[in-house]
XYZ file of C-alpha atoms in Angstrom:
538
model
C -9.700 5.915 -21.054
C -6.119 6.606 -18.982
C -5.531 10.650 -19.118
C -2.896 10.951 -21.813
C -2.436 15.116 -20.763
C 0.233 15.179 -17.859
C 2.813 11.858 -19.440
C 3.971 10.015 -22.372
C 5.013 7.397 -23.588
C 8.519 7.485 -26.003
C 12.062 5.968 -25.987
C 12.995 5.725 -22.507
C 16.504 6.962 -21.523
C 17.938 4.090 -20.367
C 20.767 2.490 -22.990
C 18.143 -0.881 -24.590
C 15.763 -0.457 -22.537
C 12.866 0.744 -25.828
C 10.318 2.983 -24.469
C 9.644 5.082 -21.203
C 6.977 6.624 -19.516
C 7.575 10.878 -18.901
C 6.008 13.661 -16.976
C 4.888 16.383 -19.008
C 4.289 18.402 -16.206
C 5.463 18.582 -12.962
C 4.381 16.004 -9.961
C 4.929 16.331 -5.942
C 5.046 13.544 -3.436
C 1.308 11.802 -3.228
C 0.605 13.523 -6.667
C -1.590 11.229 -9.329
C 0.459 10.721 -11.863
C -1.479 8.301 -14.058
C -5.026 6.766 -13.436
C -6.108 3.655 -15.702
C -9.869 2.355 -14.981
C -9.138 -1.633 -14.880
C -4.993 -3.054 -17.020
C -5.409 -4.046 -20.181
C -4.808 -7.581 -18.882
C -6.041 -8.474 -15.245
C -6.260 -11.956 -14.680
C -6.793 -13.294 -10.834
C -4.748 -15.734 -10.033
C -5.988 -19.955 -9.778
C -6.305 -20.357 -5.713
C -8.301 -15.723 -6.162
C -10.497 -17.714 -9.191
C -13.279 -18.576 -7.177
C -13.336 -15.791 -4.738
C -12.608 -12.864 -6.369
C -14.685 -10.819 -9.360
C -12.689 -11.990 -12.110
C -13.542 -8.299 -13.658
C -12.787 -5.834 -11.259
C -11.588 -7.680 -8.351
C -13.440 -7.405 -5.466
C -12.816 -10.364 -2.687
C -15.911 -12.333 -1.374
C -14.233 -14.287 1.775
C -15.763 -17.688 1.303
C -14.080 -19.002 4.783
C -16.913 -18.645 7.773
C -14.925 -17.214 9.951
C -12.843 -14.565 7.889
C -15.880 -13.991 6.538
C -18.006 -12.998 9.922
C -14.936 -11.109 10.748
C -14.823 -9.069 7.969
C -18.072 -8.469 7.807
C -18.018 -7.646 11.644
C -15.590 -4.536 10.400
C -17.793 -3.734 7.567
C -15.280 -4.957 5.347
C -15.705 -6.073 1.778
C -14.764 -9.053 1.873
C -17.598 -10.316 4.927
C -19.866 -8.609 1.578
C -19.389 -10.034 -1.811
C -20.265 -12.598 -2.826
C -19.049 -13.853 -5.839
C -21.124 -16.615 -8.464
C -18.695 -18.919 -11.092
C -20.354 -18.332 -14.278
C -22.538 -21.349 -14.703
C -20.620 -21.795 -18.189
C -17.474 -22.840 -17.483
C -17.679 -22.909 -13.388
C -13.645 -21.629 -13.494
C -14.662 -17.562 -12.542
C -16.771 -15.632 -10.357
C -18.218 -12.349 -10.655
C -19.582 -10.492 -8.120
C -22.362 -8.609 -9.913
C -24.501 -9.900 -13.582
C -22.868 -6.147 -14.429
C -18.756 -7.289 -13.441
C -19.936 -10.169 -15.911
C -21.968 -8.497 -18.669
C -18.522 -6.486 -19.094
C -16.347 -9.350 -18.767
C -17.985 -11.075 -21.123
C -18.579 -8.739 -24.105
C -14.380 -7.513 -23.395
C -12.724 -11.094 -22.842
C -14.796 -14.065 -21.128
C -16.651 -15.460 -24.493
C -13.165 -16.378 -25.309
C -11.942 -18.018 -23.207
C -15.252 -19.969 -21.504
C -15.546 -22.734 -23.681
C -11.935 -23.674 -23.245
C -11.481 -23.548 -19.592
C -15.457 -25.611 -18.996
C -13.933 -29.086 -19.030
C -14.498 -30.593 -16.241
C -11.336 -32.725 -16.419
C -9.086 -30.072 -16.938
C -6.783 -29.007 -14.454
C -6.546 -24.788 -14.081
C -4.443 -23.049 -16.589
C -1.406 -20.760 -15.440
C -2.722 -16.808 -14.498
C -0.747 -16.058 -17.570
C -1.796 -18.989 -19.970
C -5.406 -17.494 -19.626
C -4.784 -13.761 -19.772
C -3.053 -14.490 -23.439
C -6.113 -16.921 -24.037
C -7.981 -13.718 -24.080
C -5.510 -11.929 -26.193
C -6.258 -13.847 -28.842
C -9.406 -13.936 -28.632
C -9.926 -10.992 -28.806
C -7.408 -10.640 -32.339
C -8.972 -12.652 -34.311
C -12.076 -10.438 -33.354
C -10.136 -7.772 -34.659
C -9.231 -8.844 -38.093
C -9.432 -4.680 -39.352
C -7.023 -4.374 -35.805
C -9.212 -1.097 -34.547
C -7.807 -2.009 -31.387
C -3.963 -0.239 -31.077
C -3.889 -1.418 -27.408
C -3.663 -4.920 -28.238
C -0.890 -5.066 -31.371
C 1.006 -3.077 -28.799
C 1.106 -5.142 -26.335
C 3.454 -6.727 -29.244
C 5.602 -4.573 -29.950
C 7.166 -4.507 -25.795
C 10.453 -6.024 -24.884
C 11.289 -9.255 -25.488
C 9.374 -9.832 -27.449
C 9.120 -6.743 -29.667
C 12.639 -6.340 -31.043
C 14.654 -9.447 -32.657
C 17.714 -8.574 -31.027
C 16.808 -8.810 -27.804
C 14.570 -12.056 -28.122
C 17.205 -13.027 -29.510
C 19.807 -12.778 -26.610
C 16.857 -14.111 -24.205
C 16.899 -17.535 -25.835
C 21.212 -17.427 -25.903
C 21.424 -16.483 -22.623
C 18.899 -18.916 -21.097
C 17.189 -21.696 -23.318
C 15.938 -23.932 -21.036
C 13.164 -20.919 -20.518
C 12.993 -19.947 -24.381
C 11.842 -23.139 -24.764
C 9.098 -23.100 -22.422
C 8.086 -20.142 -23.064
C 7.520 -21.006 -26.977
C 5.843 -24.311 -26.458
C 2.768 -21.836 -23.772
C 3.086 -19.670 -26.383
C 1.993 -23.373 -28.390
C -0.111 -24.546 -26.019
C -2.211 -21.166 -26.002
C -2.270 -21.658 -29.852
C -3.842 -25.031 -29.358
C -5.705 -24.481 -26.685
C -7.728 -21.634 -28.797
C -8.432 -24.145 -32.037
C -5.526 -22.666 -33.528
C -7.158 -19.219 -35.209
C -5.945 -17.503 -37.837
C -4.519 -14.015 -38.303
C -4.926 -11.729 -40.091
C -2.018 -9.813 -41.564
C 0.431 -12.360 -38.920
C 1.449 -15.853 -37.937
C -0.931 -16.681 -34.497
C 1.118 -19.549 -33.339
C 4.290 -16.386 -33.220
C 1.962 -13.861 -31.988
C 0.297 -16.381 -29.260
C 4.052 -16.791 -28.362
C 5.288 -13.029 -28.394
C 2.299 -12.078 -26.116
C 2.978 -14.823 -23.584
C 7.067 -13.798 -23.414
C 5.610 -10.002 -23.029
C 2.887 -10.283 -20.770
C 4.734 -12.981 -18.410
C 8.171 -10.615 -18.219
C 6.171 -6.756 -18.369
C 3.236 -7.687 -16.211
C 2.482 -6.147 -12.810
C 1.364 -7.608 -9.212
C -2.481 -6.719 -8.610
C -2.947 -6.831 -4.755
C -5.899 -5.948 -2.224
C -5.180 -2.534 0.073
C -7.113 -3.862 2.229
C -5.485 -6.142 3.101
C -2.106 -6.845 1.010
C -3.280 -10.283 -0.446
C -2.355 -11.089 -4.082
C -4.825 -10.365 -5.555
C -3.811 -11.704 -9.666
C -1.150 -10.050 -12.358
C -2.151 -7.325 -14.298
C -0.276 -5.403 -17.522
C -1.422 -2.054 -19.195
C 0.787 -0.628 -22.383
C 0.730 2.400 -21.127
C 0.986 1.350 -17.142
C 3.606 -0.798 -18.047
C 5.757 2.245 -20.507
C 7.262 2.968 -16.739
C 10.522 1.111 -16.337
C 12.113 -0.394 -13.390
C 14.727 1.196 -11.415
C 15.374 0.310 -8.065
C 14.799 3.930 -6.716
C 11.646 4.896 -7.708
C 9.720 7.766 -8.317
C 5.832 7.188 -8.527
C 4.527 4.114 -7.166
C 1.392 1.179 -7.884
C -1.717 1.311 -6.656
C -4.535 -1.398 -7.293
C -7.805 0.578 -6.500
C -9.154 -2.917 -7.732
C -9.721 -2.314 -10.221
C -8.505 0.485 -11.310
C -4.698 1.239 -11.534
C -3.100 4.584 -11.078
C 0.823 5.610 -10.516
C 1.346 8.392 -7.565
C 4.046 9.834 -7.349
C 6.343 9.527 -3.784
C 9.389 11.783 -4.745
C 9.598 14.907 -6.927
C 9.388 14.105 -10.182
C 9.901 17.588 -13.123
C 8.533 17.340 -16.533
C 10.407 15.831 -19.217
C 11.609 13.580 -16.606
C 11.049 9.531 -16.485
C 9.244 7.396 -14.473
C 10.356 4.943 -12.339
C 8.680 1.373 -11.394
C 10.037 -0.525 -8.945
C 9.693 -4.147 -10.999
C 11.176 -6.100 -7.752
C 11.324 -5.554 -3.871
C 14.338 -2.532 -3.629
C 14.943 -3.405 -0.134
C 16.772 -6.837 -1.094
C 20.606 -7.108 -0.991
C 22.218 -5.991 -4.736
C 22.605 -9.257 -5.920
C 18.943 -10.515 -4.791
C 17.763 -8.095 -6.728
C 19.968 -8.646 -9.259
C 18.942 -11.962 -9.571
C 15.448 -11.691 -9.552
C 15.022 -8.792 -12.361
C 17.219 -11.033 -14.449
C 15.388 -13.923 -14.665
C 11.201 -12.473 -14.280
C 12.102 -9.698 -17.144
C 14.701 -10.552 -19.015
C 17.724 -7.824 -18.113
C 20.928 -6.641 -15.372
C 19.497 -3.328 -13.862
C 21.753 -0.198 -14.612
C 19.766 1.602 -12.465
C 21.944 4.331 -10.440
C 21.369 2.936 -6.863
C 23.224 -0.296 -9.225
C 25.508 1.138 -10.632
C 26.966 1.452 -6.596
C 27.125 -2.345 -6.973
C 26.917 -3.929 -3.240
C 27.690 -0.924 -1.110
C 24.818 0.670 -0.035
C 22.328 0.411 3.663
C 20.593 -2.619 1.659
C 23.722 -5.105 1.482
C 25.570 -3.873 4.555
C 25.497 -6.180 7.700
C 26.039 -5.358 11.130
C 29.825 -6.334 12.124
C 32.091 -7.539 10.008
C 31.659 -10.981 8.533
C 34.064 -12.479 10.075
C 31.569 -12.036 12.942
C 29.436 -15.289 12.582
C 28.946 -16.881 16.395
C 31.212 -19.409 16.069
C 27.044 -21.359 16.382
C 25.995 -19.800 13.681
C 28.835 -20.901 11.439
C 28.663 -24.371 11.839
C 24.713 -24.114 10.884
C 26.017 -22.721 7.217
C 28.195 -25.151 6.802
C 25.721 -28.353 7.223
C 23.907 -25.577 4.962
C 25.699 -26.204 2.482
C 24.265 -29.066 -0.036
C 20.992 -27.658 0.666
C 21.693 -24.219 -1.437
C 24.783 -24.778 -3.239
C 22.804 -24.199 -6.806
C 21.310 -20.524 -5.953
C 24.121 -19.066 -3.955
C 25.049 -16.726 -6.743
C 21.573 -14.859 -5.917
C 23.156 -14.281 -2.227
C 26.893 -12.979 -2.839
C 27.948 -11.525 -0.265
C 31.099 -9.438 -0.867
C 33.886 -8.758 1.199
C 37.344 -10.097 0.975
C 37.423 -13.041 3.044
C 35.871 -16.467 0.795
C 34.978 -18.694 3.271
C 32.804 -15.958 5.748
C 31.354 -14.474 2.369
C 29.637 -18.548 1.777
C 28.813 -18.894 5.515
C 27.291 -15.841 5.363
C 25.542 -15.925 2.028
C 23.774 -19.374 2.715
C 22.433 -17.871 6.159
C 22.072 -15.463 3.992
C 20.468 -17.693 1.831
C 18.125 -19.691 3.692
C 16.278 -17.120 5.883
C 15.228 -16.112 2.596
C 14.009 -19.692 1.531
C 11.499 -19.894 3.706
C 10.105 -15.941 3.691
C 9.609 -16.923 0.338
C 7.961 -20.593 0.875
C 4.449 -20.024 1.138
C 3.620 -22.956 3.267
C 6.237 -21.806 5.632
C 4.843 -22.547 9.316
C 4.871 -20.320 12.178
C 7.849 -22.013 13.765
C 9.952 -21.917 10.637
C 9.987 -18.416 10.198
C 10.240 -17.581 14.042
C 13.635 -19.822 13.864
C 14.156 -18.283 10.400
C 13.713 -14.661 12.116
C 15.640 -16.055 15.243
C 18.785 -17.042 13.052
C 19.269 -13.523 11.121
C 18.762 -11.585 14.833
C 20.681 -14.185 17.838
C 23.890 -13.900 14.380
C 24.256 -10.304 15.479
C 24.832 -9.169 11.232
C 21.534 -8.654 10.175
C 19.616 -5.853 11.366
C 15.486 -5.808 12.010
C 14.850 -3.807 8.361
C 17.882 -5.741 6.167
C 15.826 -7.763 3.812
C 15.485 -10.841 4.576
C 14.358 -10.036 8.164
C 10.720 -7.584 7.150
C 9.668 -9.526 5.480
C 9.440 -12.716 7.393
C 8.657 -10.378 10.077
C 5.571 -9.384 7.664
C 5.432 -13.242 6.752
C 5.038 -13.945 11.074
C 2.149 -10.904 11.238
C -0.256 -12.727 8.703
C 0.491 -15.812 10.383
C -0.825 -15.206 12.917
C -3.368 -12.994 12.221
C -4.567 -16.518 10.729
C -4.057 -19.100 12.852
C -6.293 -16.372 15.551
C -3.650 -14.939 17.513
C -4.347 -10.722 17.939
C -1.666 -10.564 20.406
C 0.472 -12.154 18.568
C 0.263 -9.888 15.193
C 0.212 -6.782 17.476
C 3.421 -7.199 19.324
C 5.210 -7.875 15.664
C 2.735 -5.049 13.725
C 3.531 -2.518 16.300
C 7.905 -3.465 15.600
C 7.122 -3.090 12.172
C 5.150 -0.044 12.360
C 7.403 1.465 14.734
C 11.091 0.345 13.092
C 10.733 -1.273 9.726
C 8.405 0.616 7.999
C 9.944 3.620 7.891
C 12.974 2.712 7.030
C 12.119 0.892 3.833
C 9.542 3.324 2.662
C 9.665 6.705 4.306
C 6.811 8.029 2.617
C 4.294 7.879 5.522
C 1.207 6.868 2.285
C 3.306 4.497 1.612
C 1.246 1.809 0.276
C 2.576 -1.075 2.519
C 3.236 1.706 5.335
C -1.373 2.679 5.067
C -2.380 -1.537 4.881
C -0.128 -1.989 8.032
C -1.194 1.384 9.912
C -5.325 -0.360 8.888
C -5.378 -4.267 9.898
C -3.932 -3.048 13.184
C -6.254 -0.844 14.065
C -8.591 -3.610 13.629
C -6.221 -6.105 16.001
C -5.927 -2.860 17.940
C -10.057 -2.736 17.850
C -10.519 -7.105 18.429
C -8.308 -6.194 21.749
C -10.501 -3.713 23.022
C -13.058 -6.207 23.156
C -14.072 -8.223 26.497
C -12.230 -11.608 25.189
C -9.157 -10.570 25.393
C -9.768 -7.626 29.242
C -6.317 -9.415 30.910
C -4.446 -7.702 27.600
C -6.255 -4.299 27.356
C -5.658 -4.037 30.969
C -2.765 -4.961 31.269
C -1.569 -2.245 28.811
C -3.331 -0.424 31.205
C -1.195 -0.596 33.986
C 2.242 0.354 32.440
C -0.321 3.730 31.064
C -1.633 2.616 27.539
C -5.408 2.766 27.120
C -5.699 0.853 23.435
C -9.001 2.586 22.671
C -6.325 5.747 22.273
C -3.864 3.235 20.260
C -6.773 1.924 18.598
C -7.480 5.932 16.930
C -3.769 6.753 16.967
C -3.868 4.397 13.806
C -7.018 5.327 12.545
C -6.011 8.411 12.002
C -3.305 7.554 10.706
C -4.958 5.792 8.029
C -7.021 8.211 6.854
C -5.466 11.712 7.133
C -2.836 9.862 4.391
C -5.302 8.241 1.801
C -5.765 10.621 -0.268
C -1.885 11.223 -1.235
C -3.108 7.341 -2.405
C -5.724 5.561 -3.247
C -8.073 8.285 -2.042
C -11.086 8.622 -0.329
C -13.344 7.031 -3.352
C -11.217 3.666 -3.028
C -12.023 0.570 -1.278
C -9.815 0.987 0.803
C -11.147 4.629 1.095
C -14.320 3.901 1.100
C -13.951 1.283 4.547
C -12.184 3.751 6.170
C -14.437 6.266 5.084
C -16.987 4.637 6.995
C -16.123 3.486 10.115
C -14.228 7.202 11.007
C -17.580 8.585 10.159
C -19.667 6.636 12.361
C -16.453 6.325 15.081
C -16.021 9.978 15.935
C -20.363 10.264 15.456
C -19.883 8.012 18.943
C -17.619 10.330 20.738
C -18.366 12.454 24.013
C -15.126 14.832 22.698
C -13.577 17.031 20.698
C -11.621 15.559 17.938
C -9.052 18.166 18.246
C -9.302 16.887 21.872
C -9.155 13.061 20.743
C -5.619 13.618 18.642
C -3.678 15.673 21.271
C -4.169 12.846 23.289
C -2.596 10.196 21.053
C -0.364 12.215 20.482
C 0.715 11.845 24.541
C 0.601 8.127 24.987
C 3.000 7.850 20.528
C 5.989 7.265 22.942
C 4.993 4.379 25.004
C 3.958 3.135 22.568
C 7.029 3.242 20.087
C 9.017 2.026 24.065
C 6.720 -1.121 23.485
C 7.778 -1.629 19.556
C 11.689 -1.405 20.918
C 11.337 -3.714 23.879
C 9.887 -6.224 21.648
C 12.536 -8.894 20.695
C 12.947 -12.282 18.849
C 12.514 -14.366 21.686
C 9.221 -13.552 22.294
C 7.564 -13.662 19.314
């Protein structure tokens, strides 16, 4: 059970927002604000159903190469075995203990529904609501207040909000109704005490879809699924949040990233708050059905996320021509990428280029060449900095693709760009989850580059005065030192890092303090390497 001593749920200070989560004590950056052992809803995505435990969300790599690499580094993905449920063969568990917990609480309500071989995999939100509807039916007296609490969330829990949704986006509203009805049919048209089952099914689906949060692994930043919890989900959105959500598989934490005073409302981010104003507004409207009116958004498109390096009219001619050729492709979505300014033609061209770059960054099957071209378009235009979206997102995608394709040196170079130039600007807190994950991955890449297979690369750095073994320790120290303020030593990431740290430190022949001083001495040279990485060399 979560500890409610330090937080409380009450009416939000945001007009029309409904409930909110508030602090009952002061919190400093890095403090634990809230901990939930497992979200009420925790559902793996379709592509994760057979390699990720549906209860604790530990993932076991199924690709032999990934599994061998993970095992060599002591990563859980190289050790965990996920076995399919013998009943439905659709979801997996890492142990009999997890399977028993899942069956008792929720899987028994979906197993037979998922089992037919000719039935396609059901969407993640549909599977979540099938379980919830089954649990409601098994609790006719309403003893589990958390289940009923889901129905009170916006928009389905407030008739005015639901009516507004139906008027503003009737097609999507009809889609939600259709999915809710489908869930009710999948469940065998159940009857519920004191409520109409079809209406409850629709309300559950709408509220889960509009209030869920992402579940990702701190070890490798892989998206695992979605979560919903009446307490965590009571925290409203702000584009300038004061907490961040951390998933410790399956524990969910809210950690402070700014000072919070007793009585302050606690704010999460529901979308990427480093995006330009128009993108944030459009995404929140689409996924969460509200127009953000946080203090940051009230200022409009005037902050760093919206500022280009040069005046709109300075766009090079070749980029103007390129934008003109993309009009047909992005015309329907241009409102999401709108740009401020007086020159209508220049605004339109920048919006088109912005739409093109975002579409490549967000497309799941974009190739390395697709990403490189989009990055080059942005940087060579002279309009985007390395820290203005979607350039950081493109850089992260390229980083991941180089890792997946077995190109550690290329991943290392763009990883340095992220570590030194991009991440600190987007997340000033050194203990921020994304920064810790990137530092951890960089440490493993550096360790690989120290091996015999990459001897030439190692010697090249050594000739430039950089010992990659020392660089490895620098990244390892970074993660080890900041973990207690975010994931914690007992988290999946924390346990792997601590085990690695203890083993490595036990084998060195000199003092840790001496090693840390050596790291400090080489860090400026490493930062210089990052600054020298240019888009053409990626």
